[in-house]
Amino acid sequence: MPQHKTSPDSPIGIFDSGIGGLTVVKAVQAALPAERIIYFGDTARVPYGPKSQAAIRRYAREDTEILMKHQPKMIIVACNTVSALALDVVEEAAGQIPVIGVLKAGAELASRRTRSGRIGVIGTQATIGSNAYACAIQEENGSLEVISKACPLFVPLAEEGFIDHDATMLVAEEYLSPLVSKGIDTLVLGCTHYPILKGMIGRIAGPGIDIIDSAEAVAGKARELLSEQGMLNPGHGQAMPHLLVSDLPQKFRELYRLFMGTELPDVELVGV
Ligand code: DGL
């Protein structure tokens, strides 16, 4: 079982299938500004959403092993698809290091927030097909009703930067109207990319629906856990995240700006 000594100054390791997990990096930076972050984006093999469970589980192990080389004090699984289908694989590869995934954090927050007991969940095909959000929500409270919908087109729309675009509005209406008409009062953004489209999703859902951002939920959970363990970094100021990627496509700089709102820092290329 992998073991290494950690201290409050050790980094938090975060990984995703690609660049979408930067929404989680941003949320963690906001909640925990003193923490050092090491991020791995598997840009060579993205997207994971349409892949088989076997492939996703193999990638999840390899992604965790890449982060473990940097001796993190915690691993955050930013990818909803990995959180849904392979969290156990990550936990095994991380040994003693605590692992938290976006899915459980989002599910817990949604079950606390709903008043009507009807929760909508949107995500990739793999996440929705696994039913993992519904199971996690019902584990919190068996009487909650979960209505799920795969929204695969949101990923390329977000990556195209179609934030306020008519095409995104049409797609969002098509995807969200069945959930809205079923009377949900809470909607979980169960995919890394959806926080980019939060404004549009919120407008289509309407003011009566509380939008749960799993990225913010996992950042809050990370803060709680590190604080309980006395592992919060006591430093001040914010360091740039240390970025690792498995490929450096042309669009990367543009996408980084879209997700983080800042210029791309140095990036390290790693083989997968
Ligand atoms: N990161 C994935 C997720 O949150 C979305 C992109 C992909 O399909 O890999 O589910």
CSV table of C-alpha atoms and ligand atoms in Angstrom, one decimal:
chain,number,residue,atom,x,y,z
A,1,MET,CA,0.0,0.0,0.0
A,2,PRO,CA,1.5,3.4,-1.0
A,3,GLN,CA,2.6,5.4,2.0
A,4,HIS,CA,4.3,8.8,2.3
A,5,LYS,CA,4.7,11.3,5.1
A,6,THR,CA,2.4,14.3,4.7
A,7,SER,CA,2.4,17.7,6.5
A,8,PRO,CA,0.1,20.8,6.3
A,9,ASP,CA,2.5,22.1,3.7
A,10,SER,CA,2.0,19.1,1.4
A,11,PRO,CA,0.0,19.8,-1.8
A,12,ILE,CA,-3.6,18.9,-2.5
A,13,GLY,CA,-3.7,16.6,-5.6
A,14,ILE,CA,-6.6,17.2,-7.9
A,15,PHE,CA,-7.3,15.3,-11.2
A,16,ASP,CA,-9.8,15.2,-14.0
A,17,SER,CA,-10.2,13.7,-17.4
A,18,GLY,CA,-9.0,17.0,-18.9
A,19,ILE,CA,-9.3,20.6,-18.3
A,20,GLY,CA,-12.8,20.7,-16.9
A,21,GLY,CA,-11.6,20.0,-13.4
A,22,LEU,CA,-10.1,23.4,-13.3
A,23,THR,CA,-13.6,24.5,-12.1
A,24,VAL,CA,-12.7,22.5,-9.0
A,25,VAL,CA,-9.2,24.1,-8.7
A,26,LYS,CA,-10.9,27.5,-8.8
A,27,ALA,CA,-13.4,26.5,-6.1
A,28,VAL,CA,-10.6,25.0,-3.9
A,29,GLN,CA,-8.5,28.1,-4.4
A,30,ALA,CA,-11.4,30.3,-3.3
A,31,ALA,CA,-12.2,28.1,-0.2
A,32,LEU,CA,-8.5,27.4,0.7
A,33,PRO,CA,-6.3,30.2,-0.6
A,34,ALA,CA,-3.2,29.1,1.2
A,35,GLU,CA,-3.1,25.6,-0.2
A,36,ARG,CA,-0.6,24.3,-2.8
A,37,ILE,CA,-2.4,22.5,-5.6
A,38,ILE,CA,-1.1,20.0,-8.0
A,39,TYR,CA,-3.5,19.3,-10.9
A,40,PHE,CA,-3.4,16.5,-13.4
A,41,GLY,CA,-5.6,16.8,-16.5
A,42,ASP,CA,-5.6,13.7,-18.7
A,43,THR,CA,-5.9,15.8,-21.9
A,44,ALA,CA,-4.6,12.9,-24.0
A,45,ARG,CA,-7.6,10.6,-23.2
A,46,VAL,CA,-10.4,13.1,-22.6
A,47,PRO,CA,-13.4,12.7,-22.7
A,48,TYR,CA,-14.1,9.9,-20.2
A,49,GLY,CA,-17.9,10.4,-20.3
A,50,PRO,CA,-18.6,8.2,-23.3
A,51,LYS,CA,-16.0,5.5,-22.4
A,52,SER,CA,-16.6,2.0,-20.9
A,53,GLN,CA,-16.4,1.4,-17.2
A,54,ALA,CA,-13.3,-0.7,-17.7
A,55,ALA,CA,-11.4,2.1,-19.5
A,56,ILE,CA,-12.5,4.7,-16.9
A,57,ARG,CA,-11.3,2.5,-14.0
A,58,ARG,CA,-7.9,1.9,-15.6
A,59,TYR,CA,-7.4,5.6,-16.3
A,60,ALA,CA,-8.5,6.5,-12.8
A,61,ARG,CA,-5.7,4.3,-11.3
A,62,GLU,CA,-3.1,5.7,-13.6
A,63,ASP,CA,-4.2,9.3,-12.9
A,64,THR,CA,-4.0,8.7,-9.2
A,65,GLU,CA,-0.5,7.1,-9.5
A,66,ILE,CA,0.7,10.2,-11.3
A,67,LEU,CA,-0.4,12.5,-8.5
A,68,MET,CA,0.9,10.2,-5.8
A,69,LYS,CA,4.4,10.8,-7.1
A,70,HIS,CA,4.0,14.3,-5.8
A,71,GLN,CA,3.2,13.2,-2.3
A,72,PRO,CA,-0.1,14.9,-1.8
A,73,LYS,CA,-1.9,15.2,1.6
A,74,MET,CA,-5.3,14.7,0.0
A,75,ILE,CA,-6.6,13.7,-3.4
A,76,ILE,CA,-9.7,15.3,-4.9
A,77,VAL,CA,-11.4,13.6,-7.7
A,78,ALA,CA,-12.7,16.5,-9.8
A,79,CYS,CA,-14.1,14.3,-12.5
A,80,ASN,CA,-17.7,13.3,-11.9
A,81,THR,CA,-17.4,10.3,-14.2
A,82,VAL,CA,-14.5,8.9,-12.2
A,83,SER,CA,-16.2,9.7,-8.9
A,84,ALA,CA,-19.3,7.8,-10.2
A,85,LEU,CA,-17.5,4.7,-11.5
A,86,ALA,CA,-14.0,4.4,-10.0
A,87,LEU,CA,-13.7,6.1,-6.6
A,88,ASP,CA,-12.8,2.8,-5.0
A,89,VAL,CA,-9.9,2.4,-7.5
A,90,VAL,CA,-8.6,5.8,-6.6
A,91,GLU,CA,-8.9,5.1,-2.8
A,92,GLU,CA,-6.9,1.9,-3.3
A,93,ALA,CA,-4.2,3.6,-5.3
A,94,ALA,CA,-4.0,6.4,-2.7
A,95,GLY,CA,-3.5,4.1,0.3
A,96,GLN,CA,-3.6,6.1,3.5
A,97,ILE,CA,-4.1,9.4,1.8
A,98,PRO,CA,-7.7,10.7,2.1
A,99,VAL,CA,-9.7,10.8,-1.2
A,100,ILE,CA,-12.8,12.9,-1.7
A,101,GLY,CA,-14.9,13.0,-4.9
A,102,VAL,CA,-17.2,15.6,-6.3
A,103,LEU,CA,-20.1,13.2,-6.5
A,104,LYS,CA,-20.6,12.5,-2.8
A,105,ALA,CA,-20.0,16.2,-1.9
A,106,GLY,CA,-22.6,17.3,-4.4
A,107,ALA,CA,-25.1,14.6,-3.3
A,108,GLU,CA,-24.7,15.5,0.4
A,109,LEU,CA,-25.2,19.2,-0.3
A,110,ALA,CA,-28.3,18.6,-2.5
A,111,SER,CA,-29.9,16.4,0.0
A,112,ARG,CA,-29.4,19.1,2.7
A,113,ARG,CA,-30.8,21.9,0.5
A,114,THR,CA,-33.9,20.4,-1.1
A,115,ARG,CA,-37.2,21.3,0.5
A,116,SER,CA,-39.6,19.5,-1.9
A,117,GLY,CA,-37.5,16.3,-1.8
A,118,ARG,CA,-37.3,16.3,-5.6
A,119,ILE,CA,-33.7,16.6,-6.9
A,120,GLY,CA,-32.5,16.8,-10.6
A,121,VAL,CA,-29.1,15.6,-11.5
A,122,ILE,CA,-27.3,16.3,-14.8
A,123,GLY,CA,-24.0,14.8,-16.0
A,124,THR,CA,-22.2,12.8,-18.7
A,125,GLN,CA,-23.7,9.6,-20.1
A,126,ALA,CA,-21.4,7.5,-17.9
A,127,THR,CA,-22.2,9.4,-14.7
A,128,ILE,CA,-26.0,9.3,-15.3
A,129,GLY,CA,-25.9,5.7,-16.6
A,130,SER,CA,-24.1,4.6,-13.4
A,131,ASN,CA,-27.0,5.9,-11.3
A,132,ALA,CA,-24.3,6.8,-8.7
A,133,TYR,CA,-25.7,10.3,-7.9
A,134,ALA,CA,-29.1,8.9,-7.3
A,135,CYS,CA,-27.7,6.2,-5.0
A,136,ALA,CA,-25.5,8.7,-3.1
A,137,ILE,CA,-28.5,11.0,-2.6
A,138,GLN,CA,-30.8,8.2,-1.5
A,139,GLU,CA,-28.1,7.0,0.9
A,140,GLU,CA,-28.4,10.4,2.6
A,141,ASN,CA,-32.2,10.2,2.7
A,142,GLY,CA,-34.1,7.3,1.3
A,143,SER,CA,-37.3,9.4,0.8
A,144,LEU,CA,-35.7,11.8,-1.7
A,145,GLU,CA,-36.7,11.5,-5.4
A,146,VAL,CA,-34.0,11.9,-8.0
A,147,ILE,CA,-34.6,12.7,-11.7
A,148,SER,CA,-31.5,12.3,-13.8
A,149,LYS,CA,-30.6,13.4,-17.3
A,150,ALA,CA,-27.4,13.0,-19.4
A,151,CYS,CA,-26.5,16.3,-21.1
A,152,PRO,CA,-23.5,15.3,-23.2
A,153,LEU,CA,-23.6,18.4,-25.5
A,154,PHE,CA,-22.9,20.7,-22.6
A,155,VAL,CA,-19.2,19.6,-22.6
A,156,PRO,CA,-18.4,20.7,-26.2
A,157,LEU,CA,-20.5,23.8,-25.9
A,158,ALA,CA,-18.6,24.9,-22.8
A,159,GLU,CA,-15.3,24.1,-24.4
A,160,GLU,CA,-16.3,26.1,-27.5
A,161,GLY,CA,-16.9,29.1,-25.2
A,162,PHE,CA,-20.6,29.1,-26.1
A,163,ILE,CA,-21.6,30.5,-22.7
A,164,ASP,CA,-24.4,32.9,-23.7
A,165,HIS,CA,-25.0,31.5,-27.2
A,166,ASP,CA,-28.4,30.8,-28.7
A,167,ALA,CA,-27.3,27.2,-29.5
A,168,THR,CA,-26.6,26.6,-25.8
A,169,MET,CA,-30.0,28.0,-24.9
A,170,LEU,CA,-31.8,25.6,-27.3
A,171,VAL,CA,-29.8,22.6,-26.0
A,172,ALA,CA,-30.3,23.6,-22.4
A,173,GLU,CA,-34.1,24.0,-22.9
A,174,GLU,CA,-34.3,20.6,-24.5
A,175,TYR,CA,-32.3,18.9,-21.7
A,176,LEU,CA,-33.7,20.8,-18.8
A,177,SER,CA,-37.4,21.1,-19.5
A,178,PRO,CA,-38.3,17.5,-18.6
A,179,LEU,CA,-36.6,18.1,-15.2
A,180,VAL,CA,-38.3,21.4,-14.6
A,181,SER,CA,-41.7,20.0,-15.5
A,182,LYS,CA,-41.3,17.2,-12.9
A,183,GLY,CA,-41.1,19.9,-10.2
A,184,ILE,CA,-37.5,19.6,-9.0
A,185,ASP,CA,-36.4,22.4,-6.6
A,186,THR,CA,-32.7,21.5,-6.6
A,187,LEU,CA,-30.4,20.8,-9.6
A,188,VAL,CA,-27.0,19.2,-9.2
A,189,LEU,CA,-24.4,20.2,-11.8
A,190,GLY,CA,-22.8,16.7,-12.0
A,191,CYS,CA,-20.1,17.4,-14.5
A,192,THR,CA,-16.9,19.5,-14.3
A,193,HIS,CA,-17.9,21.7,-17.3
A,194,TYR,CA,-21.4,22.7,-16.2
A,195,PRO,CA,-20.3,25.4,-13.8
A,196,ILE,CA,-19.1,27.3,-16.9
A,197,LEU,CA,-22.7,27.3,-18.1
A,198,LYS,CA,-24.2,27.9,-14.7
A,199,GLY,CA,-25.7,31.3,-15.7
A,200,MET,CA,-27.6,29.8,-18.7
A,201,ILE,CA,-28.6,26.7,-16.8
A,202,GLY,CA,-29.9,28.8,-13.9
A,203,ARG,CA,-31.9,31.0,-16.3
A,204,ILE,CA,-33.6,28.1,-18.0
A,205,ALA,CA,-34.2,26.3,-14.7
A,206,GLY,CA,-35.8,29.5,-13.2
A,207,PRO,CA,-35.6,31.2,-9.9
A,208,GLY,CA,-37.4,28.4,-7.9
A,209,ILE,CA,-34.5,25.9,-8.5
A,210,ASP,CA,-31.4,25.9,-6.4
A,211,ILE,CA,-28.3,25.1,-8.4
A,212,ILE,CA,-25.8,22.9,-6.6
A,213,ASP,CA,-22.3,23.2,-7.9
A,214,SER,CA,-20.4,20.0,-7.1
A,215,ALA,CA,-17.1,21.9,-7.4
A,216,GLU,CA,-18.0,24.3,-4.6
A,217,ALA,CA,-19.4,21.4,-2.6
A,218,VAL,CA,-16.1,19.4,-2.8
A,219,ALA,CA,-14.0,22.4,-1.9
A,220,GLY,CA,-16.1,23.0,1.2
A,221,LYS,CA,-15.7,19.3,2.1
A,222,ALA,CA,-11.9,19.5,1.6
A,223,ARG,CA,-11.7,22.5,4.0
A,224,GLU,CA,-13.7,20.6,6.6
A,225,LEU,CA,-11.6,17.5,6.4
A,226,LEU,CA,-8.3,19.2,6.4
A,227,SER,CA,-9.4,21.4,9.4
A,228,GLU,CA,-10.5,18.3,11.3
A,229,GLN,CA,-7.2,16.6,10.7
A,230,GLY,CA,-5.1,19.7,11.6
A,231,MET,CA,-3.8,19.7,8.0
A,232,LEU,CA,-4.7,23.1,6.8
A,233,ASN,CA,-1.7,25.0,5.3
A,234,PRO,CA,-0.9,27.8,7.7
A,235,GLY,CA,0.8,29.9,4.9
A,236,HIS,CA,-0.5,33.1,3.3
A,237,GLY,CA,-0.9,34.1,-0.3
A,238,GLN,CA,-1.9,32.1,-3.3
A,239,ALA,CA,0.5,30.0,-5.4
A,240,MET,CA,-0.3,29.2,-9.0
A,241,PRO,CA,-1.4,25.6,-9.3
A,242,HIS,CA,1.2,23.2,-10.6
A,243,LEU,CA,-0.2,21.8,-13.8
A,244,LEU,CA,0.4,18.4,-15.3
A,245,VAL,CA,-1.2,17.2,-18.5
A,246,SER,CA,-0.9,14.2,-20.7
A,247,ASP,CA,-1.1,16.2,-23.9
A,248,LEU,CA,-0.9,19.8,-24.8
A,249,PRO,CA,-3.4,20.5,-27.6
A,250,GLN,CA,-3.5,23.8,-29.5
A,251,LYS,CA,-6.6,25.0,-27.7
A,252,PHE,CA,-5.2,24.5,-24.2
A,253,ARG,CA,-4.2,28.1,-23.6
A,254,GLU,CA,-7.6,29.3,-24.6
A,255,LEU,CA,-9.4,26.7,-22.5
A,256,TYR,CA,-7.3,27.5,-19.5
A,257,ARG,CA,-8.3,31.2,-19.8
A,258,LEU,CA,-11.9,30.2,-20.2
A,259,PHE,CA,-12.0,28.0,-17.1
A,260,MET,CA,-9.6,30.0,-14.8
A,261,GLY,CA,-10.0,33.5,-16.1
A,262,THR,CA,-6.1,33.9,-16.0
A,263,GLU,CA,-3.2,33.3,-18.3
A,264,LEU,CA,-1.8,29.8,-18.5
A,265,PRO,CA,1.2,29.2,-16.2
A,266,ASP,CA,4.0,26.7,-16.9
A,267,VAL,CA,2.7,23.2,-17.7
A,268,GLU,CA,4.5,19.9,-17.3
A,269,LEU,CA,3.8,17.1,-19.8
A,270,VAL,CA,3.6,13.6,-18.4
A,271,GLY,CA,3.2,10.3,-20.3
A,272,VAL,CA,0.2,8.0,-19.8
B,1,DGL,N1,-14.8,15.6,-16.4
B,1,DGL,C1,-15.9,14.9,-16.9
B,1,DGL,C2,-17.0,14.8,-15.8
B,1,DGL,O1,-17.0,15.6,-14.9
B,1,DGL,C3,-16.5,15.6,-18.1
B,1,DGL,C4,-15.7,15.5,-19.4
B,1,DGL,C5,-15.5,14.0,-19.8
B,1,DGL,O2,-16.4,13.4,-20.3
B,1,DGL,O3,-14.4,13.6,-19.6
B,1,DGL,O4,-17.8,13.9,-15.8
